[in-house]
Structure formats: structure tokens, C-alpha cells
XYZ file of C-alpha atoms in Angstrom:
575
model
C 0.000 0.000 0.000
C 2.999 2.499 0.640
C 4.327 1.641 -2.481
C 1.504 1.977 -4.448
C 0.926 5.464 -2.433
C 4.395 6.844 -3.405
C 3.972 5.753 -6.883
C 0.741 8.183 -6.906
C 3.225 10.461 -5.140
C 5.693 10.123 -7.682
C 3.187 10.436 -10.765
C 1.553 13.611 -9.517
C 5.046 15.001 -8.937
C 6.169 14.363 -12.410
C 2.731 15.381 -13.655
C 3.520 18.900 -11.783
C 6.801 19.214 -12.716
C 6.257 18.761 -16.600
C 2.934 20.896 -15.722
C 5.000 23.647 -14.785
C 7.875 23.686 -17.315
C 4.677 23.658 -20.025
C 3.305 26.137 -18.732
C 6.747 28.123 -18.195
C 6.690 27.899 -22.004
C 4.197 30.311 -22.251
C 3.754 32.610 -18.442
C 2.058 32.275 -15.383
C -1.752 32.662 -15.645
C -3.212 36.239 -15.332
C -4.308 37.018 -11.950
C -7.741 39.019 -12.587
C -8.161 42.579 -11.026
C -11.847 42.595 -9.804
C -13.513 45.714 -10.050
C -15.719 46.544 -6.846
C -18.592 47.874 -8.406
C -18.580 45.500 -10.942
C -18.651 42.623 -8.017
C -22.219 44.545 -7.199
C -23.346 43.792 -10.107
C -25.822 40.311 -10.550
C -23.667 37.108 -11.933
C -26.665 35.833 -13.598
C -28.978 38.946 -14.750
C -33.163 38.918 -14.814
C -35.066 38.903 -16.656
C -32.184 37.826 -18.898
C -32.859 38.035 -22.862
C -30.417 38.551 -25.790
C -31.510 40.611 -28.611
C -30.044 39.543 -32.256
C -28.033 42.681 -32.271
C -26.268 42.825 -35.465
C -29.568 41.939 -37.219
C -31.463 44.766 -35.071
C -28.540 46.994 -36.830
C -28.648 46.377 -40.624
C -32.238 46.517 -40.181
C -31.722 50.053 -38.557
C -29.253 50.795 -41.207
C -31.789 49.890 -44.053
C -34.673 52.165 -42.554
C -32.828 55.307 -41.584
C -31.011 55.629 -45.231
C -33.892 54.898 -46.982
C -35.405 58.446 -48.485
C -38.292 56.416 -49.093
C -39.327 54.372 -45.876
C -42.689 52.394 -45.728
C -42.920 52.903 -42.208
C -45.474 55.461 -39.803
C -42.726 57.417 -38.648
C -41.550 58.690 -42.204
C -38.366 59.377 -43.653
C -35.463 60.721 -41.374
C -32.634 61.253 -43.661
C -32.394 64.580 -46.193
C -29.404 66.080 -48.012
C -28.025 69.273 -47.263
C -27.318 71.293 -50.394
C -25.010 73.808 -48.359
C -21.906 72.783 -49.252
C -20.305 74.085 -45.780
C -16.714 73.616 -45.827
C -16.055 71.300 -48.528
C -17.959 71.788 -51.913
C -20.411 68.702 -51.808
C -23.383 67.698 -50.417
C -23.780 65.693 -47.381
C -26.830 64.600 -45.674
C -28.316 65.152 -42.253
C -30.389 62.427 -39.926
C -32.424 63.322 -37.132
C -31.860 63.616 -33.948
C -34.386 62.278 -32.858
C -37.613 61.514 -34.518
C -39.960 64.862 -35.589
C -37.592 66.981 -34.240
C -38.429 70.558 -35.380
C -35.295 72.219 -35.313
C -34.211 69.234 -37.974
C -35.463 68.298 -41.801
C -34.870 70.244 -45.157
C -37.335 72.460 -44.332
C -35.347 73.927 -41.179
C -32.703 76.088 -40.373
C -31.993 75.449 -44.387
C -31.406 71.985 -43.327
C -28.003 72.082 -41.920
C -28.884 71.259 -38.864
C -27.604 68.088 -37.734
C -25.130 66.566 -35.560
C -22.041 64.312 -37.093
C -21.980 62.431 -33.518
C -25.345 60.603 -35.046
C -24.521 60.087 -38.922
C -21.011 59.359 -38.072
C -22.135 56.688 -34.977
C -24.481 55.513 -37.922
C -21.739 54.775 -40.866
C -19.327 53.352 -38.291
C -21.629 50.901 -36.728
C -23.315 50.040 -40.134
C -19.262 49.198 -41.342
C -18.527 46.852 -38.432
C -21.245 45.026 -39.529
C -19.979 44.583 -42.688
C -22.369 47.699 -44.575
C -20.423 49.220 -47.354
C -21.273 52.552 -46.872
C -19.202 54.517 -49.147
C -21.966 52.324 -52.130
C -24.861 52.200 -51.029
C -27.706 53.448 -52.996
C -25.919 55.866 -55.048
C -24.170 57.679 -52.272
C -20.979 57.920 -50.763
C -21.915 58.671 -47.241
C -18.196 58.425 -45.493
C -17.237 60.696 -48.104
C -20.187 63.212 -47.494
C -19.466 63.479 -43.687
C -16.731 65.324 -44.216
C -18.312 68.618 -44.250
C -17.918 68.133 -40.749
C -14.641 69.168 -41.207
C -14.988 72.461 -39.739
C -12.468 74.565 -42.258
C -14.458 77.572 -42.344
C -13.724 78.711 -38.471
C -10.215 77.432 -38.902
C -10.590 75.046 -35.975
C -9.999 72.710 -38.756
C -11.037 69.461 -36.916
C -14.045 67.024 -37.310
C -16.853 68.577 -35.435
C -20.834 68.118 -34.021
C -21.913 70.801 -36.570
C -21.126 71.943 -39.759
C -20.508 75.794 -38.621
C -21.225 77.358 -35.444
C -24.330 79.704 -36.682
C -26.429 76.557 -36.944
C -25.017 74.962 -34.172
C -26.666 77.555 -31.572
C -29.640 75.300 -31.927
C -28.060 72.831 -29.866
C -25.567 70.252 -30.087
C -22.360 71.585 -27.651
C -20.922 73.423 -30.386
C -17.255 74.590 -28.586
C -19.275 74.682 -25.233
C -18.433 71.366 -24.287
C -15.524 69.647 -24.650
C -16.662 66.027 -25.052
C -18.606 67.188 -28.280
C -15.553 68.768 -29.851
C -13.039 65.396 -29.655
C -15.422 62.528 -29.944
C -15.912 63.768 -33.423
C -12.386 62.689 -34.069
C -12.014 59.652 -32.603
C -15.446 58.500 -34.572
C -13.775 59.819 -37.715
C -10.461 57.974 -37.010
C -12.283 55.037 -36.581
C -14.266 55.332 -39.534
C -11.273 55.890 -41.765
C -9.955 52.712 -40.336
C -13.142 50.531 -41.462
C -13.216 52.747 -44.716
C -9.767 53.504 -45.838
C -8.777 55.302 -48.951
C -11.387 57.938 -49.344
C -11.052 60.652 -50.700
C -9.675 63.675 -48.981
C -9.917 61.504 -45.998
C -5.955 61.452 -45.215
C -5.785 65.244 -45.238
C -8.392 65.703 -42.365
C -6.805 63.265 -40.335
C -3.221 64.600 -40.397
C -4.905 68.266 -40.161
C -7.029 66.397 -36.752
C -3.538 65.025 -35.180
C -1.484 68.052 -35.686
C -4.296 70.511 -33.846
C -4.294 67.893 -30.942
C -0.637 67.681 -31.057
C -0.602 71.762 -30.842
C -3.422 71.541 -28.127
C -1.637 69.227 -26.045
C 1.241 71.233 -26.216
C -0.408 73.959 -25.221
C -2.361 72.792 -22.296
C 1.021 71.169 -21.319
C -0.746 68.250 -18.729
C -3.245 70.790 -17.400
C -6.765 69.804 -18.792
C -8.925 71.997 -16.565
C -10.962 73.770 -19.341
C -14.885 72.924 -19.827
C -13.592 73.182 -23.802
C -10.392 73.847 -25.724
C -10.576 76.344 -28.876
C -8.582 74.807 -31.637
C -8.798 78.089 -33.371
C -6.948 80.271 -30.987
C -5.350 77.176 -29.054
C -6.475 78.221 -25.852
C -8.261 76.345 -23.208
C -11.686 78.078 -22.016
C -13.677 78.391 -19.066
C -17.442 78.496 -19.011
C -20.248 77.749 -16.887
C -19.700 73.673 -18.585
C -17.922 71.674 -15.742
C -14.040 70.855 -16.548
C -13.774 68.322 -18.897
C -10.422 66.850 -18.319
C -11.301 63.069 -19.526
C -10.872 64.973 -23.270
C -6.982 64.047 -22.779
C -8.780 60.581 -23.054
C -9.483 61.607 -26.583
C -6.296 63.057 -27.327
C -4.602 60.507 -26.567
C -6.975 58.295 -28.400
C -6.921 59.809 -31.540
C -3.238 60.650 -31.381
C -1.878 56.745 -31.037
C -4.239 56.213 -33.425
C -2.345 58.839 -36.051
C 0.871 57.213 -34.605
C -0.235 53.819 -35.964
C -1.515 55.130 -39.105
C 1.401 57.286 -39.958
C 4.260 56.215 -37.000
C 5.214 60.685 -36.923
C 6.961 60.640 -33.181
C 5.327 63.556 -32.509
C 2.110 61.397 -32.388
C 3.535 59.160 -29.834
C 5.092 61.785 -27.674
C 1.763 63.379 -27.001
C -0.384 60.348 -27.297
C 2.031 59.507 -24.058
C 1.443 63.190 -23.069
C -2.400 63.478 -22.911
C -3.101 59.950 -21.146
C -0.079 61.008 -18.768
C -2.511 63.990 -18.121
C -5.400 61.517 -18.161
C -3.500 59.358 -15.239
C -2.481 61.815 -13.516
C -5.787 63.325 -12.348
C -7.009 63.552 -8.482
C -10.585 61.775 -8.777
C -13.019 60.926 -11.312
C -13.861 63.309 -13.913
C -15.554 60.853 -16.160
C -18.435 62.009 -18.425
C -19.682 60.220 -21.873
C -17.103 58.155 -23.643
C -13.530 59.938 -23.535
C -12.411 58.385 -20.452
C -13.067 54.871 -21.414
C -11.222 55.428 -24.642
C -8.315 56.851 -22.432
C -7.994 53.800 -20.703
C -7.674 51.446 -23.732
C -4.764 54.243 -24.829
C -3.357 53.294 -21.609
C -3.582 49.738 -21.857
C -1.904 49.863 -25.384
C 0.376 52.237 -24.392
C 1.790 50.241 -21.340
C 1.431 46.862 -23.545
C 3.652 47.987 -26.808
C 5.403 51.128 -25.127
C 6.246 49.810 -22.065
C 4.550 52.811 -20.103
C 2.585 52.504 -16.935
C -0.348 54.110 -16.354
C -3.353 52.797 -13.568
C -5.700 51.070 -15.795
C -7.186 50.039 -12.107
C -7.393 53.309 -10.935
C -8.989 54.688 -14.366
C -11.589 51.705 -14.510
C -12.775 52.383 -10.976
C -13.134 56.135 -12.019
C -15.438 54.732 -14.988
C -17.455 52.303 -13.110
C -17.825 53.962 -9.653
C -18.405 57.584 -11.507
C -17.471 61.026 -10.790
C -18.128 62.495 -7.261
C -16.733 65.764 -7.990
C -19.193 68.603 -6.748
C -17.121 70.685 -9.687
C -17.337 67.796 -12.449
C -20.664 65.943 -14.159
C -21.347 64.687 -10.241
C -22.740 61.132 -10.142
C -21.691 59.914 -13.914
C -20.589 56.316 -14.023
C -22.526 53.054 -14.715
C -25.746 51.857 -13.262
C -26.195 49.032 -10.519
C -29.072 47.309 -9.497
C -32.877 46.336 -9.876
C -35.384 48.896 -10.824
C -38.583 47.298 -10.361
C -38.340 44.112 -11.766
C -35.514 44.670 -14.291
C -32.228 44.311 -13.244
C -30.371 47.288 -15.142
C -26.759 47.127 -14.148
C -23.925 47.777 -16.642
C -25.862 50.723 -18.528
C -24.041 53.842 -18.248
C -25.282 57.508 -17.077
C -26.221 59.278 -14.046
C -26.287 56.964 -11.204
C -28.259 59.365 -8.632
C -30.695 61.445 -10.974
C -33.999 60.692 -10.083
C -32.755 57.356 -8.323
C -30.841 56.904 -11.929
C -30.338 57.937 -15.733
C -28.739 55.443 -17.795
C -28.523 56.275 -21.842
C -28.284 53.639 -24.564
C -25.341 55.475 -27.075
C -23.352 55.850 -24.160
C -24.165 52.248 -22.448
C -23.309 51.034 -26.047
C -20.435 53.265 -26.775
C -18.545 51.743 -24.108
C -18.233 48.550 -25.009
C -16.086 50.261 -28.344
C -13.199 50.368 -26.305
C -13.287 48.361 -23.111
C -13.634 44.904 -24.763
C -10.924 45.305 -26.802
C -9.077 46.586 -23.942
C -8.523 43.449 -22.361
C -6.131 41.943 -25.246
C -3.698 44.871 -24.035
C -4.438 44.109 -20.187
C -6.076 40.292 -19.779
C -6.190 41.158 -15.604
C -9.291 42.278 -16.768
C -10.962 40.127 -18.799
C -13.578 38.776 -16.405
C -14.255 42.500 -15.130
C -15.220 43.315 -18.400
C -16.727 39.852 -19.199
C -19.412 40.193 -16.246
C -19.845 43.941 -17.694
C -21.027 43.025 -20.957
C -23.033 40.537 -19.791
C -25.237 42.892 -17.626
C -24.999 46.151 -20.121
C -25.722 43.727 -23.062
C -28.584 42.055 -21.452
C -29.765 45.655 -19.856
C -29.512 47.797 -23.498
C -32.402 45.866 -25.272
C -34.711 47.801 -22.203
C -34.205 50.848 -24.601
C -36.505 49.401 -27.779
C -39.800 49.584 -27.113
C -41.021 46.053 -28.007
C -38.438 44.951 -25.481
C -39.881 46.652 -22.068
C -43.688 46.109 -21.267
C -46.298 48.864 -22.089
C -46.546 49.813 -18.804
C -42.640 50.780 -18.307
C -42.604 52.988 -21.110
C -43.747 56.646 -22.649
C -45.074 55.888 -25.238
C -46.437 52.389 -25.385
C -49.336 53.574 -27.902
C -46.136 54.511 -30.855
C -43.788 51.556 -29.955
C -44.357 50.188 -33.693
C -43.851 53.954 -35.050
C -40.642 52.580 -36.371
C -41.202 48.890 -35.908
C -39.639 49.439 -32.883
C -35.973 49.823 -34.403
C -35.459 53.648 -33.335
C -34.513 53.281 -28.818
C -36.105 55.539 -26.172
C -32.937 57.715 -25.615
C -33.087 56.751 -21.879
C -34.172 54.520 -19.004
C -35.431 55.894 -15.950
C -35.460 54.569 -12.185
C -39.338 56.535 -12.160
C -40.591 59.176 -14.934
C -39.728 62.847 -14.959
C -42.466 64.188 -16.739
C -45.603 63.238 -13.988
C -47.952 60.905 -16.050
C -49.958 59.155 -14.137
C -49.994 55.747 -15.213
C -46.532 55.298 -14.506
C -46.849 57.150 -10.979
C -44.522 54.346 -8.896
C -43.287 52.020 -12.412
C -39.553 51.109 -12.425
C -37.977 51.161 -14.419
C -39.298 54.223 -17.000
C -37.853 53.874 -21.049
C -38.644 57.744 -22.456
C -36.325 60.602 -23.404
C -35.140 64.286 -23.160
C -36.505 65.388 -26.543
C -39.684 67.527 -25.670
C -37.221 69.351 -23.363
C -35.090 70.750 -25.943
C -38.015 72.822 -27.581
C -41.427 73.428 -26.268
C -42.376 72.916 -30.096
C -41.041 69.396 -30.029
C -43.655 66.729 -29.902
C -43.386 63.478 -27.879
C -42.350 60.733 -30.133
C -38.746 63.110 -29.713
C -38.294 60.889 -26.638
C -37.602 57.827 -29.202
C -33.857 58.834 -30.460
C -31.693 58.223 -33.834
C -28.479 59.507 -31.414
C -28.842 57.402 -29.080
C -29.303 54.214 -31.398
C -26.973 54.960 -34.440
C -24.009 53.449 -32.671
C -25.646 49.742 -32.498
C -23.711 48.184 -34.644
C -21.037 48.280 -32.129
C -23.233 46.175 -30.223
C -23.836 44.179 -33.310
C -20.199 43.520 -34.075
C -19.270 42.185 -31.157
C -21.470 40.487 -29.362
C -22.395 36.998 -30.230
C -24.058 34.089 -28.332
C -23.331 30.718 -27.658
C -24.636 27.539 -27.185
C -24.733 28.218 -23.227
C -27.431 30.530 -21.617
C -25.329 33.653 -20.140
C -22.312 33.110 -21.922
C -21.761 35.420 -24.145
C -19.029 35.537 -27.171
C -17.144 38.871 -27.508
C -15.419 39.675 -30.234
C -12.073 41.611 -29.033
C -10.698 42.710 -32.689
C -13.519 44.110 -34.418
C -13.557 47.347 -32.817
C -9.177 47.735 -32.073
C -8.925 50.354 -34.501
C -5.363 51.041 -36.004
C -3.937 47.292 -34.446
C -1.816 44.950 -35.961
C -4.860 42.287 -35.614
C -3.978 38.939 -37.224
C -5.673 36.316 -35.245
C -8.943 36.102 -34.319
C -9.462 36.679 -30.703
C -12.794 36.308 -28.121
C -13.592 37.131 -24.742
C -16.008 34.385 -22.893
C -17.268 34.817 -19.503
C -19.465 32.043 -17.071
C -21.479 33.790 -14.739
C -21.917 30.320 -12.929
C -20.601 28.660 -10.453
C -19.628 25.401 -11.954
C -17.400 25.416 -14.790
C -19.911 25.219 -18.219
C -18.789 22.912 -21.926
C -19.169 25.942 -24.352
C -18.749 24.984 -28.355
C -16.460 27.270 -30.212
C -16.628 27.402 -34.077
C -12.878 27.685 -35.814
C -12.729 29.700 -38.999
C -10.198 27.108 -40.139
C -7.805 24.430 -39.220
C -6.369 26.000 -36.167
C -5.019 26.298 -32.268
C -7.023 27.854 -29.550
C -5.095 29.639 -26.541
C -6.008 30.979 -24.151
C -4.485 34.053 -22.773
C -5.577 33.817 -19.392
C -4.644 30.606 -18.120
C -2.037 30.769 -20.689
C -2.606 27.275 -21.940
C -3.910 25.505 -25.179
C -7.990 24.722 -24.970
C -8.077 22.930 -27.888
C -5.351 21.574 -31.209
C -5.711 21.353 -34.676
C -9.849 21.636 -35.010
C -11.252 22.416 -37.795
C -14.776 22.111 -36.650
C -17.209 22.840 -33.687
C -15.689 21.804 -30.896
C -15.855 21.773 -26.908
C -14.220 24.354 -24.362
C -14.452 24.414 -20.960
C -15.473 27.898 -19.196
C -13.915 27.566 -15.748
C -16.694 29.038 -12.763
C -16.691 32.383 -12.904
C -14.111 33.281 -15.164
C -13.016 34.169 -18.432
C -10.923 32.955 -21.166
C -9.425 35.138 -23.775
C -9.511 32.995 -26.713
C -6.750 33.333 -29.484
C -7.520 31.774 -32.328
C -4.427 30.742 -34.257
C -2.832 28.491 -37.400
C -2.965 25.163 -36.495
C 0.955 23.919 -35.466
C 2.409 27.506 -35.188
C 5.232 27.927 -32.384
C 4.275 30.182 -30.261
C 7.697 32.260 -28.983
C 8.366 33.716 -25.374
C 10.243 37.047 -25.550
C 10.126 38.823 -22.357
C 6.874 39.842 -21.610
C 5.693 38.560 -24.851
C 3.605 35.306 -26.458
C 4.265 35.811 -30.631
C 3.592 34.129 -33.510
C 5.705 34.684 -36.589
C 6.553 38.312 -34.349
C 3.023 39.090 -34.041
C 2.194 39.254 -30.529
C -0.603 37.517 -29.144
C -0.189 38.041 -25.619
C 1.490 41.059 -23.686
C 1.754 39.830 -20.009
């Protein structure tokens, strides 16, 4: 019996030992960084439902560039004969449905905002939507007349000039407006290269934020910057310092496109600024595009910013009395929805959460994890509750007692969101006196002239196709298939590479489709999962974790160089 005891002994030893020298091949595992508020949220989400997203999208895509819809709500695309800054036309969408301030017959129809048609083209191109041919029109050419030349700002902005911008919009009021522009247009130009004209704006868009980070020097406490005089401005906005987010968004993005220096240096400059701030100052987007900068930035330029610091700043919101107080991401059960993960003011009203923003942030934070797996099942359990959360927004997805306007919901067949979700309604109707959660929208508050159906918003739901891009289900309730390359503009992507999360609490058999003959590794455990498949096959989901699925040529060597996992020099893994 001894013997046979320390043969076991001796088998598990060698087992361990050979273990260990296969897995020194290839790193230690990645310890995962939990994010507290994130912890808050529910592992397994109710009610829990999973909207086809990227059909939701080109069906979206198909109605709102249509000039000649069959459906109640009408037409909401018109072209603007203008010719503002570049001598073409270019179109405008609505804001939001009926809006009166919008439409060819107001304000000489130039009034429209590029952070909806540009959300619209990009999401429609991750989708696989060639929008510079569809139906006659080149529409990533036309949105350059966003390219504000005419005020010699001479970046991408919300507006095509600031006289019909007064009507609303941000226009150089607030600061967020100003850069997202930019990093929507850089992203666009990645998805559509080679158009026309299109290299010009973006080197004329990196050297003004080169010049503006030079000039602000690391201090970002302006509620906007003017890229005319290169000054940074005070007004009665809060300071928006997250915009060095932006910066340094766009900028490494210019770097990659072009690899100037200059690029680089204040890429490193602006998230430096980002990194270096006190507390929270997160508002919209720019701050979650900061910290993927950061992430890349530390992964292929060895620098090292506090991507734990910055994600708690995201997730637990700013508590500034001086910033946008209470902004972060919701958590919790309104009613009988659980509505964690969807980003926007966590203490209005018991809680404002927004669908472009809620969606927005998946742009950069799945990806993300690639350039920093510690936080793969952060952003795993994330998605999972903001995916399952957004479809709230549509109104054939939230009862007709939770919602505004139950008696329109098939006004667009119920592809055009509510622009929010509520904890309880703002606007004292009675039959939802008590309801939780609320799905309306801010649109009859931007013009007493404005009728209702403004509360269901183009804005909010142009960016969708993000949504529809990358996520994907499986063959598993709750696990959920992200896909971490679509949306890493300006990468050297080579291998396919997918995020999966299981909320439960026993490990869950998950089938994974190869594109080919191929390896799958995982960057996480840093181990194979599965060897020269060429069909469906099996994976294993440990409880409660994620795996960060590389999908690579079947029988490559994969090569340890410092911090580094490469194949053929193409790095797969950076810790």
C-alpha cells in the first residue's frame, strides 16, 4: 500500500513538474483585477434576454437611409445642399424623430449633428455595410463637411458651422462634443480607408491635438479647448479633463496610421494627463477610450499608467461637486428589471442610464482586455449585464406599462430606442406614478415645439452596430461571445481573438466554431484549450471566469520574448 501510495506520489510530482515547465513555455496565468462595483453587479442577470443585435442593426441601417421608408414614422434622412466647408453635399439624420429644429425644411437643413450620422456609418461598417456604395451615395465621403475649415478650428466637429449649431448640439461649449468627433472619424477611416480627402483631415485632426496638447502642457482643466486660438476656455460647462482621453486616443491612433513621433510623444502626453488626475472626472465616452490608450500604451510602449485606478473612475463615476457629479454606470434592480452595466447618471432621479453611451462603451473596453487580460472577467461580467440591460431601450423589449409611449412603440417597428431609461418618470404621467424602471427621453425638453415621439432617439441608437459587431451568443445561456478585434482600430490584428465569460458557479462545456484548421489559446490561463480543429468543438469555461480565446494556425510555435507570447513576431499576448 505504501508503495503503491508513493507511486501516486511520484506520478503527480512528475505530472507537476512537466505541468509547470509547459506552462513556463508560455507565463504564469493572469491574476484578474476585480472591479468593486462590478462585483455589485448580478452574476446571472433577470429577466435575462439577448436581442439579435447585429440583425437589429442592418435593419436600422436599411430604414434610416432609406429616403423612401414604408414605415409610420416617415423618412429621417435629407441632403443638405449647403456645401459648408467642402464643396459637396452631405446629408443630415435626425436627432431624434420629428424633431423641429431638424429636416430640409429647417434652419436650411443644416442642422444636424455628425456624432449621429457618423455613430451611424461606423456601426453600419462593423457590420460589414459598405457605406461609401450604397444606394448611389458615398456617405463616409459626405461626412466630411464636418470638417470644420471655415472657423479654422480645422477638426471634425458636431456641426457643420457654429451659426447653426446655436440650436443645440455643444458646439465649442463642451468639450466632449468637440473630440469625440475625431475619434469616430479615425475610426471610420480605419473601417473605410482610402477615401477621398480623408488622409488630409486626419493629419490636419492630429497636428491641432498635437498643438493643443502642447499647449495645455498636462493641465486639462478647461470645460472646452478652442482649436482656433489654441487656448483652453472656461465656461459655466464643468471641466472636462477626460478629453486628454481623446487626445490621446486619436493621437496613437495617427501614430499607428502614420508612425510621426510627434504622435507618440503626445499620445504619451495626454493619457499622462489623463493618469495623472485627483478623482473621477468621467463624463460620456472619452475616459473609457483613455484607458484602452493606456492599456496599449503600457502593452507595446512599455509605459505605466493605472488602468485600475482609471476603470474604478469609470465604473464607480465622478463624485466631484465641480465635475458631471454622479456619472458612471448603473447598478441594481429597478422594479423588476435588473439594469446594471448601462451607463449615465447613477443618482438622478434614483438613476439615468442612456443607450449610445451604455453602447459606446463597449467600443473600447472589450478590446481593452487583449492589451491588459487582468481584466478580462471584469469586463466579461460587464457586458453581460450592459448587453442584457440595453435591449430595455426598444420599445417592443420593455412592457407597455414601463414605457412613454407604449401607444407609438411600432412607429418605427420598434428599431429607433427611447434615448433613456429611468429609475421613475420625470415628466408626472400618471400611469406610470410608482413604475420602475421608466424607457422615455429628453426630446420635448429641448423645444417646447417638439412633440413626444422626440423621446424615441436616432443619437442614441446609431451606434448599435457596435453592439452588433461584437457580441455573439453561444450555445450556453449567459455566456456570451465577444469579439475583441472588431472594434481595435489602427492594431496589428492577425488572429482572431474572443472574450467568454461564465457567470456560474460550476465550470460550463461551451462549443467554439474555428474559422479554419487551427489552435485555440487561451491568454488567461495561458494554456492551449483545444489543437488542430477544424470544426465545432468543446471548451471548458472555468466558474466564474473568463478565457481570452486566441484563435491561431494550427501547429504555429508560439515564442516567449520577455513579456511577450508571438507568432511569426506578431504578438498575441502582452503579459
Amino acid at each position: 500500500m505504501k508503495k503503491y501510495k508513493s507511486t501516486l506520489i511520484l506520478i503527480f510530482l512528475i505530472g507537476l513538474l512537466f505541468s509547470c515547465v509547459a506552462n513556463d513555455n508560455y507565463g504564469i496565468p493572469v491574476v484578474q483585477i476585480a472591479i468593486p462595483r462590478i462585483e455589485m453587479m448580478p452574476s446571472t442577470p433577470k429577466p435575462y434576454k439577448i436581442i439579435d443585435w447585429k440583425q437589429k442593426a442592418k435593419e436600422y441601417d436599411a430604414y434610416v437611409f432609406d429616403f423612401n421608408p414604408d414605415m409610420p414614422a416617415g423618412r429621417m434622412i435629407w441632403l443638405d445642399n449647403s456645401q459648408r466647408n467642402l464643396p459637396q453635399i452631405t446629408f443630415g439624420l435626425y436627432t431624434a424623430i420629428n424633431d423641429v429644429r431638424q429636416g430640409p425644411g429647417h434652419n436650411n437643413g443644416e442642422f444636424h449633428e455628425s456624432l449621429n450620422s457618423l455613430s451611424a456609418i461606423l456601426g453600419a461598417g462593423l457590420i460589414g455595410i459598405d457605406k461609401t456604395h450604397q444606394n448611389g451615395y458615398n456617405y463616409v465621403k459626405m461626412i466630411q463637411n464636418y470638417f470644420n475649415s471655415g472657423t479654422g478650428w480645422n477638426i471634425m466637429m458636431n456641426n457643420t458651422c457654429p451659426e447653426i449649431a446655436q440650436q443645440g448640439g455643444g458646439y465649442g461649449r463642451d468639450w466632449w462634443y468637440d473630440v469625440l468627433p475625431n475619434v469616430l472619424f479615425y475610426a471610420i477611416c480605419d473601417v473605410f480607408p482610402n477615401v477621398e480627402n480623408a488622409d488630409n483631415i486626419q493629419r490636419s485632426i492630429a497636428e491641432k491635438f498635437c498643438k493643443a496638447d502642447s499647449v495645455l502642457n498636462g493641465n486639462y482643466d478647461y470645460s472646452y479647448f478652442d482649436y482656433g486660438q489654441l487656448k483652453g476656455m472656461v465656461s459655466k460647462i464643468p471641466f472636462q479633463q477626460d478629453a486628454a482621453g481623446g487626445h490621446g486616443y486619436v493621437l496613437y491612433a495617427a501614430y499607428e496610421k502614420y508612425k510621426n513621433a510627434r504622435y507618440l510623444a503626445h499620445a504619451k502626453s495626454a493619457i499622462a494627463a489623463l493618469n495623472g488626475q485627483k478623482e473621477s472626472r468621467f463624463y460620456e465616452i472619452l475616459l473609457p477610450m483613455g484607458i484602452y490608450t493606456a492599456a496599449r500604451l503600457n502593452a507595446e510602449q512599455g509605459t505605466n499608467y493605472d488602468i485600475k485606478k482609471m476603470m474604478n473612475w469609470v465604473f464607480d463615476g465622478c463624485k466631484s461637486p465641480t465635475g458631471r457629479t454622479g456619472w458612471g454606470v448603473i447598478v441594481g434592480k429597478w422594479g423588476d428589471y435588473d439594469v446594471s452595466g448601462l451607463q449615465g447618471s447613477i443618482i438622478d432621479g434614483g438613476g439615468y442610464a442612456f443607450l449610445m453611451n451604455s453602447m459606446k462603451m463597449a467600443w473600447p473596453l472589450v478590446p481593452m482586455v487583449k492589451y491588459d487580460p487582468r481584466f478580462a472577467r471584469a469586463i466579461g461580467k460587464w457586458m453581460l449585464n450592459n448587453v442584457n440591460s440595453a435591449r430595455l431601450f426598444f420599445p417592443n423589449e420593455i412592457p407597455d406599462s414601463n414605457q412613454w409611449l407604449p401607444e407609438m412603440k411600432n412607429y418605427t417597428h420598434s428599431l429607433v430606442a427611447y434615448e433613456g431609461l429611468r429609475y421613475e418618470d420625470c415628466y408626472n404621467k400618471p400611469s406610470l406614478k410608482e413604475v420602475h424602471p421608466v424607457a422615455l427621453g429628453d426630446g420635448p425638453n429641448w423645444n417646447p415645439k417638439n412633440p413626444k415621439e422626440t423621446m424615441f432617439s436616432l443619437y442614441s441608437t446609431s451606434p448599435i452596430g457596435i453592439m452588433g459587431a461584437i457580441v455573439d451568443t453561444t450555445d450556453v445561456k449567459m455566456i456570451l461571445r465577444l469579439n475583441c478585434n472588431v472594434t481595435d482600430f489602427y492594431a496589428n490584428i492577425t488572429y482572431p481573438t474572443y472574450l467568454y465569460y461564465n457567470p456560474y458557479s460550476v465550470s460550463k462545456t461551451v462549443t467554439y466554431h474555428p474559422t479554419g484548421l487551427s489552435d485555440v489559446f487561451d491568454i488567461v490561463s495561458k494554456t492551449y484549450v483545444a489543437k488542430a480543429i477544424s470544426r465545432d468543438t468543446p471548451i471548458i469555461v472555468p466558474a466564474d471566469q473568463a478565457r481570452l480565446l486566441v484563435e491561431i494556425p494550427s501547429g504555429a510555435v508560439i515564442e516567449h520574448k520577455k513579456n511577450l507570447l508571438l507568432i511569426k513576431g506578431i504578438p498575441i499576448s502582452y503579459r
